[in-house]
Amino acid sequence: MTSLPRILDALIFRHRQVVLVLFALATAFFAWQASHLAVDTAYEKQLPQEHPYMKTFLQYQKEFGGANRVVVALSVKKGDIYTPEFFTKLKQVTDEVFFIPGVDRASVTSLFTPNVRFIEIVEDGFSGGNVIPAEFKATPDWLNVVRGNVLKSGQVGRLVAEDFTAALVSIQLLDRDPSTGAKLNYMDVAKKLEAIRGKYADDAVDIHIIGFAKAMGDVADGTVGVIGFFGVAFVITAILVYVYGRSFRMTAVLLALSVVTVIWQLGLLVLMGLAMDPMSILVPFLVFAIAISHGVQNVGTITQEIGKGADAFSAARISFQRLLVPGASALVADAIAFLTIRIVKIQMIQELALSASVGMVIIVITHLMILPVALSFLTLGDSYRRRVSGQVDRFDAVWKVFTVFARPKGAIPALMIGLAVFAWAHHESGRRVIGDAEAGVPELWPDSRYNKDADFIAAHFAIGVDIIQVIAEAPANGCIDYNVASQVDDFAWQMRNVDGVQSTLSLPQVMKTVNMGWNEGNLNWRVLPRNSQVLVRAVSPVETSTGLLNADCSVMPIMIFTKDHRAETIDRVVKAVETYNKAHGTDAKDKGPIHFRLATGNVGVMAATNQAVTAAETPMLLWVYGTVLVFCALTFRSVVGTIATVLPLVVVSVLCDALMAELKIGLKTSTLPVTALGVGIGVDYGLYIFNRLQSYLKHGLGFAEAYYKTLQETGSSILFTALTLAVGVATWSFSALKFQANMGELLTFVFIANMLGAIILLPAIAATLYRLFPRLFESEVKRAQKRTFAAH
């Protein structure tokens, strides 16, 4: 025992009543703080603010709108939309959406809004007006007028379905509620949108709603089920901990302190000015799971010591002394590993990383210090000792089988199999994507209402919420320069032919339609005039409110509507834009007059996010494994121990990537913590095993025998912890949230795979290295013996 654990042991156990009173007061304080925890779904938290795309996004956000768009589609179940009943509802829905707090009212677009106009050629020249005039009445005559205006407006496929069975209302949301100045509450927006659906949907008309706010609302609704499954996992854990420790009181103390750990974590989040994001709802459970993992080590050690004849107080002190160093090393390594996720410059990920890291530090206090103290007060008498004394060697037959991996005849085949598994997993992991692997919102099931709505809108309209806007920057009055306008038109045409693009909308497309109108609607004149004065005539009817140009016509956004926001679709579009810009824009060798800048729109944000995660993934993994290497080296002072602990973690990480590819789970902001968690759980197991293994080796035992003794002490705790946590999260497969079900499958694999890696690969690697380098074995054992002698 080193000097620090000895000092802490004397200090804490000598004043254990005071320690528990102070801990109770601190818990009450953090519980009060946690009661003020808010749910925050702010859109800006999802933005990689330092990415070049986001500089474009922020520069033009006010002028051309942001990426936080919501689309409400009304569809008829029979016939077409040109009925009095439908247009009455469309007007009512437009009005209600207009007055939702946080809506940018200038952005509201519907057949009933004045920014939707038509232009036609008449005998006296141009004529035009609102698609639905102010004096409109829902009568057959007026509906025929509107039908003609819709066709002349070019809104078929945009605001009106191509088969005339549906019409859209499109809005942009602001970051803050303009009436209060407070951050926009997306949960309230989602509830108001759902209330509109409930009010106006009936047997004749259905309503479909998509957009970030609605998706987050549906995910938040699903978190009620998340809490329910946490409850199921809690009950399962309680039952299995009791079966393992054979004491209701011991089980209650462990579970209570694990819950308190989460309370401390949530309370500290409030103190740090942070909130809980629905996509980070699993982080408290991850903290709870790791807390259980370390707590079971204490329960296992105390149970064994009582079974050998010690009283509860002595057993608790032994557990404290034995587990403090490896446990604290593992948890600090976990904390730093989670902090490395902050490399990704996205506020949501950085807050998630900080939250998880805080949780790891709290576990050091609650489960390595307070738990042994609390368990030392239990009156576990002779009846309990008799009950558990037979359990000390209950898995001996199993552990004797596992010792084969500590001998060459078992170690070498295990390493060969491990290498083959790693090679296969590495190959399969190449199919894992960064971003969304499937269409729709991957956090929800494909048959969810939201994803069905998204499918309907994609099938009936040429536009949706998946849009990436490329900003074409040109000299002032560029739109009346034929070279500029034709290049923007050519760019839009090239983008329309990219696989995954549903449609595009650009200023030249509208100008060509206007020019055709000036020439009696002749399709031969649906071209860009080469004369600047004629171009002036073609662009003059197009207002800046359309979002297709700015005041001096030096900026012309090209709207690219994609069929979905899958990672491969986004990558394809982005590469096409970059390729075109290099060939024809200001990035070309013979520089053109236009610079095509990526990107605004929700797909632009996703592209930036995916690239930020891609850029940070390798440095993050290097930091994670570098941290684990350093802490293993400091804890063991052993090259072999460090290598044997870390290599199984690498195998499990690559296997986890392969599983994500198989399950079509993309690496994104919500799934990124699984990587750090996998390393965290694995290093916990490895540190506990090699710490005990090393203690037996320095007492002169052979490697296989030392490993057998290690498994007797820690093997059952590790096996039990892995199975308990795996069974608990496996129930998530039945969740209403696909995200939770996927995380359940991943975490079940992570818990089991890390357990197998620790009890099979770790000894196999160590045994092989020690056999290959016997002098290294001798020198490491001697150093460990000297450290032990110096400590005493």
XYZ file of C-alpha atoms in Angstrom, residues 74-417:
344
model
C -51.693 19.344 -45.473
C -52.843 16.471 -47.696
C -56.246 15.280 -48.839
C -57.188 11.627 -48.603
C -59.484 11.782 -51.648
C -59.520 14.007 -54.715
C -57.350 17.131 -54.938
C -56.765 20.229 -52.803
C -59.096 22.537 -54.737
C -62.024 22.323 -52.337
C -63.435 24.980 -49.996
C -62.794 22.749 -46.968
C -59.105 22.264 -47.773
C -58.360 25.938 -48.440
C -60.189 26.946 -45.276
C -57.928 24.636 -43.285
C -54.805 25.733 -45.147
C -55.591 29.350 -44.239
C -56.223 28.440 -40.594
C -53.024 26.390 -40.317
C -51.005 29.179 -41.977
C -52.363 31.695 -39.459
C -51.705 29.452 -36.447
C -48.162 28.601 -37.553
C -47.504 32.313 -38.173
C -48.171 33.140 -34.514
C -46.126 30.338 -32.895
C -43.518 32.058 -30.651
C -40.053 31.958 -32.224
C -41.231 31.791 -35.840
C -39.462 34.199 -38.183
C -42.718 35.616 -39.527
C -41.093 37.094 -42.612
C -40.091 33.550 -43.594
C -43.573 32.010 -43.431
C -44.380 30.737 -46.914
C -47.753 29.371 -47.977
C -50.197 29.855 -50.813
C -51.860 32.385 -48.516
C -48.764 34.499 -47.774
C -48.042 37.616 -49.887
C -44.491 36.447 -50.705
C -45.929 33.778 -53.024
C -46.750 35.484 -56.323
C -47.297 34.720 -59.977
C -46.352 36.606 -63.139
C -47.969 36.369 -66.556
C -47.928 38.178 -69.880
C -51.067 39.995 -70.908
C -51.881 42.305 -73.793
C -50.665 45.350 -71.877
C -47.432 43.696 -70.733
C -46.712 41.947 -67.452
C -49.393 41.188 -64.934
C -49.068 39.471 -61.594
C -50.102 39.352 -57.995
C -50.552 37.101 -55.006
C -51.390 33.514 -55.877
C -54.331 33.851 -53.503
C -55.663 37.411 -53.738
C -56.711 39.324 -50.635
C -60.383 39.191 -51.676
C -60.292 35.376 -52.050
C -63.356 33.430 -50.955
C -63.473 29.636 -50.783
C -65.912 29.335 -53.674
C -65.662 27.230 -56.847
C -65.045 30.288 -59.022
C -62.239 31.600 -56.860
C -60.714 28.121 -56.567
C -60.467 27.962 -60.366
C -58.657 31.315 -60.314
C -56.230 30.028 -57.684
C -55.673 26.831 -59.679
C -54.533 28.919 -62.650
C -52.396 31.191 -60.468
C -50.633 28.169 -58.925
C -49.710 26.860 -62.353
C -48.417 30.292 -63.402
C -46.440 30.758 -60.179
C -44.157 27.764 -60.705
C -45.020 26.472 -57.221
C -46.089 23.014 -58.355
C -43.688 20.609 -56.691
C -42.701 23.303 -54.192
C -45.675 24.597 -52.244
C -48.178 22.352 -54.026
C -47.701 18.614 -54.528
C -47.013 17.467 -58.062
C -50.263 15.460 -58.010
C -52.211 18.339 -56.396
C -53.070 16.289 -53.313
C -51.146 18.396 -50.766
C -49.866 21.900 -49.990
C -47.065 23.144 -47.743
C -46.567 25.798 -45.106
C -42.841 26.476 -44.610
C -41.306 28.446 -41.730
C -37.911 29.333 -40.312
C -37.352 29.354 -36.546
C -35.265 31.951 -34.755
C -32.748 31.082 -32.034
C -34.634 33.258 -29.551
C -38.237 34.131 -28.958
C -38.441 37.764 -30.177
C -41.237 38.565 -27.698
C -39.233 37.542 -24.610
C -35.606 37.464 -25.778
C -35.245 34.026 -24.156
C -33.786 30.998 -25.912
C -36.408 29.309 -28.031
C -37.971 26.322 -26.283
C -38.156 23.683 -28.990
C -40.267 21.412 -26.821
C -42.966 24.112 -26.688
C -42.723 24.646 -30.445
C -43.098 20.896 -31.027
C -46.132 20.763 -28.729
C -47.782 23.683 -30.544
C -47.139 22.030 -33.905
C -48.629 18.779 -32.635
C -51.626 20.700 -31.272
C -52.202 22.110 -34.770
C -52.156 18.587 -36.166
C -54.615 17.427 -33.520
C -56.916 20.369 -34.200
C -57.095 20.246 -37.998
C -56.371 16.641 -39.043
C -59.531 14.642 -39.675
C -61.007 11.992 -41.954
C -60.602 14.218 -45.003
C -57.298 16.015 -44.378
C -54.053 14.715 -42.858
C -51.191 16.865 -41.604
C -47.489 16.010 -41.891
C -44.813 17.923 -39.935
C -41.039 17.705 -40.263
C -38.134 19.815 -39.070
C -35.529 19.960 -36.295
C -37.969 21.273 -33.673
C -40.510 18.535 -34.352
C -37.840 15.824 -34.419
C -36.466 16.983 -31.069
C -39.995 17.066 -29.687
C -40.569 13.456 -30.738
C -37.200 12.409 -29.292
C -38.020 14.213 -26.036
C -41.360 12.409 -25.897
C -39.475 9.157 -26.318
C -37.231 9.958 -23.347
C -40.160 9.120 -21.070
C -39.662 5.557 -22.262
C -35.906 5.942 -21.724
C -36.555 6.668 -18.059
C -38.850 3.642 -17.903
C -36.136 1.373 -19.297
C -33.666 2.862 -16.841
C -36.099 1.729 -14.165
C -36.155 -1.785 -15.619
C -32.348 -1.854 -15.737
C -32.244 -0.609 -12.146
C -34.518 -3.426 -10.944
C -32.537 -6.067 -12.850
C -29.307 -4.681 -11.412
C -30.757 -4.731 -7.896
C -31.793 -8.387 -8.219
C -28.448 -9.504 -9.603
C -26.428 -7.492 -7.071
C -28.396 -9.149 -4.291
C -27.781 -12.594 -5.801
C -24.088 -11.745 -5.876
C -23.683 -10.066 -2.476
C -26.418 -11.980 -0.584
C -27.345 -8.867 1.409
C -30.333 -6.555 0.949
C -28.590 -3.809 2.880
C -25.383 -4.075 0.871
C -27.413 -4.004 -2.353
C -29.413 -0.993 -1.161
C -26.272 0.944 -0.218
C -24.584 0.243 -3.561
C -27.626 1.201 -5.622
C -28.355 4.271 -3.491
C -24.798 5.564 -3.898
C -24.958 4.887 -7.663
C -28.113 7.002 -7.855
C -26.473 9.662 -5.676
C -23.577 9.733 -8.148
C -26.004 10.690 -10.906
C -27.623 13.302 -8.619
C -24.218 14.864 -7.938
C -23.492 14.870 -11.669
C -26.763 16.603 -12.557
C -26.353 19.087 -9.698
C -22.862 19.995 -10.859
C -24.187 20.529 -14.388
C -26.537 23.191 -13.021
C -23.687 24.811 -11.052
C -21.626 24.952 -14.243
C -24.507 26.622 -16.067
C -25.210 23.648 -18.321
C -28.482 21.953 -19.294
C -29.482 18.474 -20.429
C -29.911 17.846 -24.131
C -32.358 15.074 -25.154
C -29.583 13.514 -27.257
C -27.371 13.330 -24.128
C -29.999 11.609 -22.012
C -27.968 8.370 -21.939
C -24.943 9.985 -20.287
C -26.374 9.698 -16.732
C -26.921 5.990 -17.324
C -23.346 5.581 -18.550
C -22.191 7.175 -15.306
C -24.539 4.900 -13.356
C -23.183 1.834 -15.201
C -19.543 2.651 -14.510
C -20.451 3.420 -10.879
C -22.046 -0.029 -10.562
C -18.926 -1.561 -12.128
C -16.649 -0.086 -9.458
C -19.174 -0.660 -6.689
C -19.411 -4.367 -7.447
C -15.637 -4.612 -7.045
C -16.087 -3.302 -3.498
C -18.990 -5.640 -2.796
C -17.031 -8.610 -4.143
C -13.927 -7.832 -2.102
C -15.874 -7.208 1.117
C -17.931 -10.378 0.646
C -14.786 -12.429 0.131
C -13.036 -10.978 3.161
C -16.077 -11.555 5.396
C -16.268 -15.111 4.074
C -12.640 -15.557 5.143
C -13.454 -14.414 8.705
C -13.074 -10.600 8.724
C -15.739 -8.305 10.186
C -17.480 -5.674 8.048
C -15.247 -2.831 9.260
C -11.999 -4.678 8.501
C -13.295 -5.994 5.208
C -14.298 -2.461 4.145
C -10.828 -1.110 4.960
C -9.181 -3.918 3.006
C -11.437 -3.156 0.046
C -10.608 0.562 0.296
C -6.870 -0.088 0.394
C -6.899 -2.659 -2.378
C -9.125 -0.861 -4.875
C -8.318 2.837 -4.401
C -5.247 3.015 -6.638
C -6.427 0.878 -9.598
C -9.971 2.248 -9.346
C -8.896 5.891 -9.166
C -6.429 5.368 -12.008
C -9.162 3.848 -14.165
C -11.670 6.587 -13.385
C -9.240 9.449 -13.925
C -8.248 7.824 -17.215
C -11.961 7.569 -18.071
C -12.487 11.234 -17.198
C -9.613 12.382 -19.389
C -10.753 10.030 -22.164
C -14.195 11.658 -22.136
C -12.617 15.118 -22.058
C -10.753 14.327 -25.259
C -14.125 14.318 -27.043
C -14.026 18.098 -26.582
C -11.638 18.134 -29.525
C -14.815 18.215 -31.599
C -15.676 21.927 -31.599
C -19.418 21.495 -31.223
C -21.021 22.842 -28.063
C -23.340 19.866 -27.564
C -20.447 17.377 -27.735
C -18.258 19.519 -25.486
C -20.993 19.753 -22.855
C -21.597 16.009 -23.095
C -17.878 15.310 -22.646
C -17.676 17.596 -19.617
C -20.776 16.001 -18.087
C -19.392 12.470 -18.475
C -15.955 13.484 -17.139
C -17.499 15.077 -14.074
C -19.376 11.833 -13.483
C -16.136 9.823 -13.542
C -14.538 12.066 -10.923
C -17.621 11.828 -8.713
C -17.402 8.005 -8.770
C -13.951 8.241 -7.199
C -15.598 9.918 -4.204
C -18.841 7.944 -4.022
C -17.682 4.409 -4.820
C -13.998 4.269 -3.929
C -14.262 6.310 -0.707
C -17.817 6.660 0.596
C -19.063 3.175 -0.381
C -16.481 1.272 1.738
C -17.188 3.636 4.640
C -20.959 3.102 4.346
C -20.555 -0.667 4.084
C -18.291 -0.697 7.141
C -21.334 0.189 9.314
C -23.292 -2.890 8.250
C -23.738 -5.526 10.944
C -23.031 -8.630 8.905
C -22.716 -11.355 11.504
C -21.900 -15.036 11.546
C -25.052 -16.034 9.660
C -24.020 -13.841 6.756
C -20.448 -15.151 6.956
C -21.720 -18.718 6.718
C -23.939 -17.707 3.799
C -21.063 -16.274 1.742
C -18.161 -18.415 2.915
C -19.070 -21.086 0.401
C -19.077 -18.503 -2.378
C -15.405 -17.641 -2.142
C -14.463 -20.648 -4.241
C -17.767 -21.148 -6.093
C -16.232 -20.307 -9.500
C -12.917 -22.078 -8.965
C -13.701 -24.705 -11.584
C -14.435 -21.947 -14.112
C -11.280 -20.035 -13.241
C -9.146 -23.155 -13.642
C -10.420 -23.402 -17.196
C -9.555 -19.763 -17.851
C -5.998 -20.208 -16.584
C -5.262 -21.986 -19.865
C -4.978 -18.484 -21.383
C -2.124 -17.784 -18.973
C -0.141 -20.698 -20.423
C 1.437 -20.911 -23.888
C -0.864 -23.714 -25.081
C -3.875 -21.439 -24.573
C -2.304 -18.003 -24.953
C -0.997 -18.466 -28.496
C -4.304 -19.756 -29.988
C -6.157 -16.962 -28.161
C -3.820 -14.376 -29.668
C -4.193 -15.878 -33.146
C -7.983 -15.802 -32.863
